[in-house]
Short mmCIF file of C-alpha atoms and ligand atoms in Angstrom, two decimals:
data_model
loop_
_atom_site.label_atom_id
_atom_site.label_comp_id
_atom_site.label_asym_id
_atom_site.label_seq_id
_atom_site.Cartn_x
_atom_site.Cartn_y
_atom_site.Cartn_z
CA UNK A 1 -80.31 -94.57 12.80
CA UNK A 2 -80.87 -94.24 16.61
CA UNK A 3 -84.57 -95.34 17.68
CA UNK A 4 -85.27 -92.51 20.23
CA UNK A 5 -87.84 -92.60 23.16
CA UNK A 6 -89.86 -89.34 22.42
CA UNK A 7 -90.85 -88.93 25.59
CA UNK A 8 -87.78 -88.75 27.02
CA UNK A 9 -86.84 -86.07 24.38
CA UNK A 10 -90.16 -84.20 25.48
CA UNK A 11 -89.14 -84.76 29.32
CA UNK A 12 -85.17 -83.51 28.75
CA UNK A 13 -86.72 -80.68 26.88
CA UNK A 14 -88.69 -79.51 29.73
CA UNK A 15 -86.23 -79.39 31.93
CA UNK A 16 -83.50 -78.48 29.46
CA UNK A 17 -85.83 -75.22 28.82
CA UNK A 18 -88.30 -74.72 30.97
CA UNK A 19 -87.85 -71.01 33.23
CA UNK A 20 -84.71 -70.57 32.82
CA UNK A 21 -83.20 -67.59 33.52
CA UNK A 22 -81.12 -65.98 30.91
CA UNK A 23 -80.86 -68.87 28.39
CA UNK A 24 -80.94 -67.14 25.26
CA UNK A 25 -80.85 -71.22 23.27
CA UNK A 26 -78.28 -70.51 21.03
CA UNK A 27 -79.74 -72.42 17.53
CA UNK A 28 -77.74 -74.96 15.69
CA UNK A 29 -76.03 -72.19 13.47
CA UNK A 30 -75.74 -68.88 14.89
CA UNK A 31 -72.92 -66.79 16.41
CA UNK A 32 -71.12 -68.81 18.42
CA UNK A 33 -71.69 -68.56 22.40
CA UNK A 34 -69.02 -67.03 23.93
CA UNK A 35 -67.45 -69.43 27.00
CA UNK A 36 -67.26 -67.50 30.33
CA UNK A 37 -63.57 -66.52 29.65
CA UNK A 38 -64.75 -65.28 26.05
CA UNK A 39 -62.97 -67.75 23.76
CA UNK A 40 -65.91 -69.87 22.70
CA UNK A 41 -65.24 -72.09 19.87
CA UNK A 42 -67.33 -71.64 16.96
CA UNK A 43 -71.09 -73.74 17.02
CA UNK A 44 -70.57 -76.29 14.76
CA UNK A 45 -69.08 -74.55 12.15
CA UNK A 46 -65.38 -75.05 13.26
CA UNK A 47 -63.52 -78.51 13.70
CA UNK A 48 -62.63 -78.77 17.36
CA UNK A 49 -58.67 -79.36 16.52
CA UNK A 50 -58.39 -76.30 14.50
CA UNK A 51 -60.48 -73.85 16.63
CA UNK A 52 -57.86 -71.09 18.98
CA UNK A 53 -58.35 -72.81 22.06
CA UNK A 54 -56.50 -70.98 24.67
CA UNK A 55 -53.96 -72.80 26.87
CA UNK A 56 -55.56 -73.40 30.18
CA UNK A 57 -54.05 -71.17 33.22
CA UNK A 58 -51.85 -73.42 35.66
CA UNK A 59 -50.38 -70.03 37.09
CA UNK A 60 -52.61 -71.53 40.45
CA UNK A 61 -53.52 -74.27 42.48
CA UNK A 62 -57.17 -73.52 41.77
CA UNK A 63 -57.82 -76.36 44.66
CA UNK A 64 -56.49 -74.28 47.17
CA UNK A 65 -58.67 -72.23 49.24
CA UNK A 66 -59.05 -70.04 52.26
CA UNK A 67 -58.50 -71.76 55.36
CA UNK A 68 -61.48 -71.11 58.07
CA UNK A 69 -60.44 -68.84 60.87
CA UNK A 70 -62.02 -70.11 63.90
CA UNK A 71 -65.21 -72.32 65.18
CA UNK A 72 -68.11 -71.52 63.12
CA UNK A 73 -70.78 -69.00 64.67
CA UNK A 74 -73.93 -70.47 66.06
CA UNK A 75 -76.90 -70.45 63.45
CA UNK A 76 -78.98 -67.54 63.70
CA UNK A 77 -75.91 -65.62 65.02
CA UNK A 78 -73.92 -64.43 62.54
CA UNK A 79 -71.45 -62.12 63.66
CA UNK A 80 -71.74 -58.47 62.51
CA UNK A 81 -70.18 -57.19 59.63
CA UNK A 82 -70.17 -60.23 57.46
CA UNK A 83 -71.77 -61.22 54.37
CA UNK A 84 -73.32 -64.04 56.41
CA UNK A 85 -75.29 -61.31 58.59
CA UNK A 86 -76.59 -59.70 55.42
CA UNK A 87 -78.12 -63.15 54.26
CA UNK A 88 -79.37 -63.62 58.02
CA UNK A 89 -81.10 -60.25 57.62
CA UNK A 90 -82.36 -60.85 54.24
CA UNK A 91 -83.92 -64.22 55.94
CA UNK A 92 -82.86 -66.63 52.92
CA UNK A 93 -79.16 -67.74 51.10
CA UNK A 94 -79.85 -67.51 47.25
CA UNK A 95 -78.20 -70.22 45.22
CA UNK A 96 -77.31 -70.14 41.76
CA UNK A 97 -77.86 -73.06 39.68
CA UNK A 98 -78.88 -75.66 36.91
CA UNK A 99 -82.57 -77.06 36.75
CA UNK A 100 -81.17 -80.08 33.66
CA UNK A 101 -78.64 -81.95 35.49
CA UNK A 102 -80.10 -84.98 37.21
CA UNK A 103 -78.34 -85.86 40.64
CA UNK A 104 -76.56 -82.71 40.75
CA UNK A 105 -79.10 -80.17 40.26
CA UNK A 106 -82.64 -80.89 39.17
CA UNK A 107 -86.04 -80.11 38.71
CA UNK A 108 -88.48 -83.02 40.45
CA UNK A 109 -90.94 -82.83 38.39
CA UNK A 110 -93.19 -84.48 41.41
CA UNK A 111 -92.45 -81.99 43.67
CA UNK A 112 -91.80 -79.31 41.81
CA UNK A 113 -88.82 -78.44 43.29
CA UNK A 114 -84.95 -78.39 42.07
CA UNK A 115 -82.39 -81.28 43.85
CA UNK A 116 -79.74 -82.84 43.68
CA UNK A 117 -76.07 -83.35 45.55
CA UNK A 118 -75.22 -79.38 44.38
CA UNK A 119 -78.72 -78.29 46.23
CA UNK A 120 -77.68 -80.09 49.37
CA UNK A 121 -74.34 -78.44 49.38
CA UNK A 122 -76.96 -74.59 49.36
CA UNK A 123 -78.63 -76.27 51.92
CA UNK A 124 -75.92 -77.12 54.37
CA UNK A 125 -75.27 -73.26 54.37
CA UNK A 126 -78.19 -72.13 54.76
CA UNK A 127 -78.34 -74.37 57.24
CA UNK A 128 -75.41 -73.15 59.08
CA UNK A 129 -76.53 -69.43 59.01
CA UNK A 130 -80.77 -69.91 59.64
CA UNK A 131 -80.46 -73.51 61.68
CA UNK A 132 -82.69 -74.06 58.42
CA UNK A 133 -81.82 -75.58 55.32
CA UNK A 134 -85.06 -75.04 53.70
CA UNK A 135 -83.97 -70.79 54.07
CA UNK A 136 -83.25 -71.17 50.68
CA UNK A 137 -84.03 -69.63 47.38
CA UNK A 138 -82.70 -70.98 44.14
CA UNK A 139 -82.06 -68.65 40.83
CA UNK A 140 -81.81 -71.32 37.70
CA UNK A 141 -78.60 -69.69 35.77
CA UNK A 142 -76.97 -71.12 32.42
CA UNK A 143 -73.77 -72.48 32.43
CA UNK A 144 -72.36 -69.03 31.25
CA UNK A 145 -73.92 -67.27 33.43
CA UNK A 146 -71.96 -68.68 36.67
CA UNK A 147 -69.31 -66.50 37.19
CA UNK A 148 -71.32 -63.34 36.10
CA UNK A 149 -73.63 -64.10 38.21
CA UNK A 150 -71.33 -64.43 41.70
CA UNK A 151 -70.13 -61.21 40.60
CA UNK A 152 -73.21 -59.10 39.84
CA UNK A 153 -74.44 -60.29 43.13
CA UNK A 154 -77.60 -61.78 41.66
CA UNK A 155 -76.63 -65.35 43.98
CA UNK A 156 -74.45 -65.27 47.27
CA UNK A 157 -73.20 -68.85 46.07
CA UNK A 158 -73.19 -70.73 42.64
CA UNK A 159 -73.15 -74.85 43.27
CA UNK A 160 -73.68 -76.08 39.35
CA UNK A 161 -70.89 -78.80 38.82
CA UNK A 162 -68.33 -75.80 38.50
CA UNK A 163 -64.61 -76.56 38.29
CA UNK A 164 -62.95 -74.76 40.43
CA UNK A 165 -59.85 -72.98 37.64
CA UNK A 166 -57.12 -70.41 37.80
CA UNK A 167 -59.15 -68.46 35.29
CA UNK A 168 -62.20 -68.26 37.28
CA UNK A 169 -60.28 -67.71 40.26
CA UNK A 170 -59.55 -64.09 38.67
CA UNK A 171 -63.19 -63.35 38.83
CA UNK A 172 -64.60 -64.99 41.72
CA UNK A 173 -63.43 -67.40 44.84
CA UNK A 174 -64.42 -70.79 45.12
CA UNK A 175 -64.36 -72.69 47.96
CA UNK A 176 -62.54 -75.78 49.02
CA UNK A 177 -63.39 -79.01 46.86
CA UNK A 178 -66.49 -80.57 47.31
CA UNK A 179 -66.33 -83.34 44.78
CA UNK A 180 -63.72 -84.66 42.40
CA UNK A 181 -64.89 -85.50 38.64
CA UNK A 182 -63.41 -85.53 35.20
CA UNK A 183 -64.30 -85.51 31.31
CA UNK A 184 -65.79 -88.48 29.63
CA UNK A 185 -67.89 -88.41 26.46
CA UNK A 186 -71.65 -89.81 25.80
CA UNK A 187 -72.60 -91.73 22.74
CA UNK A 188 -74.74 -93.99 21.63
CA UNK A 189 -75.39 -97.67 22.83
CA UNK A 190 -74.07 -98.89 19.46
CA UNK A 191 -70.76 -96.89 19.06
CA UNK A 192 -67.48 -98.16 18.74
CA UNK A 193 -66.07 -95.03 20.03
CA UNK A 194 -64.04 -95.78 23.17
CA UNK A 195 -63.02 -92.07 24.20
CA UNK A 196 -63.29 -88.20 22.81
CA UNK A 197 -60.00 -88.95 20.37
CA UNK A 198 -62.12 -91.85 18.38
CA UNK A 199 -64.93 -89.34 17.17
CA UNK A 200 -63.10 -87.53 14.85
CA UNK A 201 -65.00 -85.72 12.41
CA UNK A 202 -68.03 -85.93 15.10
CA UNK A 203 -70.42 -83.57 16.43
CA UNK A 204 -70.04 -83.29 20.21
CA UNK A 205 -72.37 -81.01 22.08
CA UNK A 206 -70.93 -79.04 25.01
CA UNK A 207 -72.79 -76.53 27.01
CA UNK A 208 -71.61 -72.51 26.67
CA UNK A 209 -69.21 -71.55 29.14
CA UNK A 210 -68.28 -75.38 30.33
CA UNK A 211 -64.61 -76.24 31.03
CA UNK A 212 -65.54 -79.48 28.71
CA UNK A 213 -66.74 -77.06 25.43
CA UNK A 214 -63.05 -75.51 25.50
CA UNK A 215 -61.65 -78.81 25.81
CA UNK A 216 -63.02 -80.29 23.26
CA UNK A 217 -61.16 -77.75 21.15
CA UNK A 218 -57.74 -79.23 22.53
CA UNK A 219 -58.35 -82.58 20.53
CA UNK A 220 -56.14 -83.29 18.48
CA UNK A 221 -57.30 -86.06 16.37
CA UNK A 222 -57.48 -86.18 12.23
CA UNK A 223 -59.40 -84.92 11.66
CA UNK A 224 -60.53 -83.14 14.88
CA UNK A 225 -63.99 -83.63 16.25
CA UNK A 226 -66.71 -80.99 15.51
CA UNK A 227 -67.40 -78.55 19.05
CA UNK A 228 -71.23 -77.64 19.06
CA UNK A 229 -72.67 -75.79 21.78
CA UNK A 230 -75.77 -75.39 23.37
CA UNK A 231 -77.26 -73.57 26.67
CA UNK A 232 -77.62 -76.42 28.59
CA UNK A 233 -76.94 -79.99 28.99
CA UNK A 234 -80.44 -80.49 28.86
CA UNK A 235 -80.30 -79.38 25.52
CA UNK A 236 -77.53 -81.33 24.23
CA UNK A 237 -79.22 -84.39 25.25
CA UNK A 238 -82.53 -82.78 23.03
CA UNK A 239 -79.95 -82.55 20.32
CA UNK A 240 -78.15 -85.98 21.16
CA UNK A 241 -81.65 -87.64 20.68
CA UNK A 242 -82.49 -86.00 17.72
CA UNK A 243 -79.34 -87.23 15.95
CA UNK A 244 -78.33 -83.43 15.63
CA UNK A 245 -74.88 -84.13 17.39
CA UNK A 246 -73.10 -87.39 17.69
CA UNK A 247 -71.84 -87.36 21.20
CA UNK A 248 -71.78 -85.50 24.29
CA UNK A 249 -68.65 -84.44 26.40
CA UNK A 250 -69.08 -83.05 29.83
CA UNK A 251 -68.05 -83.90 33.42
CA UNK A 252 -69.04 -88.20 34.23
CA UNK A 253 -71.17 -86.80 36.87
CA UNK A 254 -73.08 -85.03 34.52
CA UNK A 255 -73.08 -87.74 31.67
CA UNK A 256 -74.28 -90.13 34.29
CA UNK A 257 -77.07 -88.13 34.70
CA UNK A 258 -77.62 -88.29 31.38
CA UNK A 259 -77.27 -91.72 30.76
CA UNK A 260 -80.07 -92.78 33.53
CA UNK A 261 -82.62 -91.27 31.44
CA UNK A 262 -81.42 -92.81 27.59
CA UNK A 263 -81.66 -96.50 27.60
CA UNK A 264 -80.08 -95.86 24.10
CA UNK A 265 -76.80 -94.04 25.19
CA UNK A 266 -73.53 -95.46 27.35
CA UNK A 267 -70.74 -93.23 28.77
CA UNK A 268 -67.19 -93.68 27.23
CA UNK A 269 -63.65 -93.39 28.07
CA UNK A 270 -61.09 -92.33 30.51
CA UNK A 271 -61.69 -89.40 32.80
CA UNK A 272 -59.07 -87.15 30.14
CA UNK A 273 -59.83 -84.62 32.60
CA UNK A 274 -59.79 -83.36 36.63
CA UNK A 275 -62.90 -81.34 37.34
CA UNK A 276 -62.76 -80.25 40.61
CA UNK A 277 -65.91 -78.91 41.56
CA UNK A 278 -65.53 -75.77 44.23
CA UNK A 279 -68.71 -73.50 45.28
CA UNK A 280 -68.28 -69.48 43.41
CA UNK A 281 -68.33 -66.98 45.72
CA UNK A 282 -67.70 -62.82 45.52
CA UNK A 283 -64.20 -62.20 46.20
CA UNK A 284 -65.25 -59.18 48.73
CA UNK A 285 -66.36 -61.23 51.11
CA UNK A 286 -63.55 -63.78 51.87
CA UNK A 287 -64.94 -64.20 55.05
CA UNK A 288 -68.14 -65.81 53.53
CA UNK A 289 -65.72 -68.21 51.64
CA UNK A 290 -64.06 -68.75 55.15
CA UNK A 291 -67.31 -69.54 56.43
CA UNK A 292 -68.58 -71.63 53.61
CA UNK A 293 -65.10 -74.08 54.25
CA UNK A 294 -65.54 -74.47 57.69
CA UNK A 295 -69.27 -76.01 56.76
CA UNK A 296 -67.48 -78.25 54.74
CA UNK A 297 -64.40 -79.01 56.97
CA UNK A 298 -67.63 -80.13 59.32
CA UNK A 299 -69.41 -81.75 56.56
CA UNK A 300 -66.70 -84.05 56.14
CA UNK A 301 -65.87 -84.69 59.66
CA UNK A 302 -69.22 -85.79 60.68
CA UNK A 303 -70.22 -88.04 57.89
CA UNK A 304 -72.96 -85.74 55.85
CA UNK A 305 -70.14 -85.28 53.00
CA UNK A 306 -70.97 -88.91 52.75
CA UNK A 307 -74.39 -89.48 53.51
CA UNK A 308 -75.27 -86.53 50.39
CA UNK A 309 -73.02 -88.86 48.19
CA UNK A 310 -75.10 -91.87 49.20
CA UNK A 311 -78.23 -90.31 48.50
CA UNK A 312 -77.23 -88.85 45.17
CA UNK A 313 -74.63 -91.15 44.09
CA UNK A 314 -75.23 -94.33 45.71
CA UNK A 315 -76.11 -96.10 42.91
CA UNK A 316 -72.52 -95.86 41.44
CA UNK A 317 -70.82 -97.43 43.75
CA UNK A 318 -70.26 -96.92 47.76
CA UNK A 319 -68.99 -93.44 48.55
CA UNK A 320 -65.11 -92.26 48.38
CA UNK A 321 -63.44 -90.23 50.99
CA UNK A 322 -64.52 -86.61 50.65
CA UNK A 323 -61.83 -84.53 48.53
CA UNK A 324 -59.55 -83.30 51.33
CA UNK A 325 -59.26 -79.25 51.69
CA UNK A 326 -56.48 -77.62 50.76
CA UNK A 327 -56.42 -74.03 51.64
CA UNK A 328 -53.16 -71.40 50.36
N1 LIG B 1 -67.41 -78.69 35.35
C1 LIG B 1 -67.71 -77.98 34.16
C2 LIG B 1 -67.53 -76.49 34.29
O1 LIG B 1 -67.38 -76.02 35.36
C3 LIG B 1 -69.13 -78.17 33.77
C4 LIG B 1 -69.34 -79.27 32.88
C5 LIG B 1 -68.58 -79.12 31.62
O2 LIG B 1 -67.64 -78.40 31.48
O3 LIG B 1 -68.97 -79.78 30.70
O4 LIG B 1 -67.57 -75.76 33.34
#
């Protein structure tokens, strides 16, 4: 049996729960959560292999986005019209995302105050609209609540490890690529398992309304592996360290995360997956996703693409060349 650190339970359970918005913690065998495209695989009750998983969408090149017309407006100055003038006006750029996933998007709990490499990509545009990257207000949303969110108009951006897909791309825009991950699965320090097709018969925690939930439904080992979801990461790592679930399957980024705070858990296998992560935006206002790619496009030109990585992700490894835009 795994020896587990309570304190680092008690610490991933703060942040896995604490104030967020909308996370209605599904428990360990209730209705399944619905993904955000509404074909959630049943929690825990339904071997992974067997569940309806729906073919993914390749109709699209969900990398592509729209190309930036034009130099970008002075800050402060944003020209009439535009979705960026509203935010001027409303003095602050709200940004949708996690509070539970360390390096990307988390709460300090020093400071108080959520960070990560998905917070500095909210803070380059605010930056670019105020000349202030502190303008910024952040709205903790579950995994689910991503897309819905974009499109209620609750957040002008979501930045939450999102990969950018042709089904999303029905419902919202994302902008160009930002980072470049893939699946890999967590499990303990002492398991043989080398990748998601040796845990057969295994409970693997997903989040609701993840890209990695539905995959793990496309397994097809004998027998299949056991999809469990939760709200959040954060609480898949709860239910990692409390033996409830035998591995966890998400993005590396995110399991890397992850991994820094369990001595007693390693990161497996082959990315089996491309996650490219793109920014959510409202589809009326394709000049805001303009905008929001032309930060970028100068965010990789002038070396702050690479300086976030650095500061997030140094400790992996020195930085790659940003993902290059590709616009349709
Ligand atoms: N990149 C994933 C998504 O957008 C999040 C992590 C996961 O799927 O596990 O849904």
């Amino acid at each position: 049996m795994r020896t587990r650190l309570a304190l680092i339970a008690t610490v991933a359970l703060l942040l896995g729960t604490a104030g967020c918005a909308g996370d209605s913690a599904p428990r360990y065998d209730a209705t399944p959560a619905p993904t955000a495209t509404g074909r959630g695989l049943e929690q825990g009750a339904e071997p992974a292999g067997t569940a309806p998983a729906a073919p993914a969408d390749t109709s699209c090149n969900p990398r592509a986005s729209l190309r930036p017309s034009g130099a970008l407006p002075q800050p402060g100055r944003m020209p009439a019209g535009t979705l960026m003038a509203d935010i001027q006006k409303r003095g602050r750029l709200i940004l949708g995302t996690s509070q539970d996933t360390l390096l990307f998007s988390s709460r300090n709990p020093f400071t108080g105050k959520v960070e990560g490499f998905d917070v500095d990509m909210g803070r380059l545009i605010a930056g670019a609209i105020f000349g202030d990257p502190d303008k910024l207000q952040i709205t903790v949303i579950g995994y689910d609540q991503r897309v819905n969110s974009v499109l209620q108009g609750k957040v002008d951006v979501v930045a939450d490890t999102m990969t950018a897909n042709c089904d999303r791309w029905k419902d919202v825009n994302f902008s160009s690529i930002y980072y470049e991950a893939g699946q890999k699965v967590l499990v303990s320090k002492n398991s043989k398992a080398a990748s998601l097709e040796d845990l057969g018969g295994k409970r693997i925690c997903s989040a609701a309304g993840s890209t990695s939930y539905d995959n793990i439904g496309k397994v097809r080992s004998n027998p299949p592996p056991v999809a469990v979801s939760r709200a959040t990461f954060g609480d898949c790592l709860v239910a990692f360290q409390q033996n409830e679930v035998d591995a966890i399957s998400t993005d590396d980024t995110i399991l890397a995360g992850m991994a820094a705070q369990d001595p007693y858990a390693k990161v497996v296998g082959p990315r089996h997956t491309q996650e490219p992560y793109g920014m959510a935006l409202n589809r009326d206002h394709p000049e805001f996703t303009q905008f929001v790619n032309a930060v970028l496009e100068k965010a990789r030109r002038d070396g702050t693409w690479k300086r976030t990585y650095e500061k997030w992700l140094g400790r992996f490894g020195p930085a790659p060349q940003p993902p290059a835009a590709q616009y349709r």
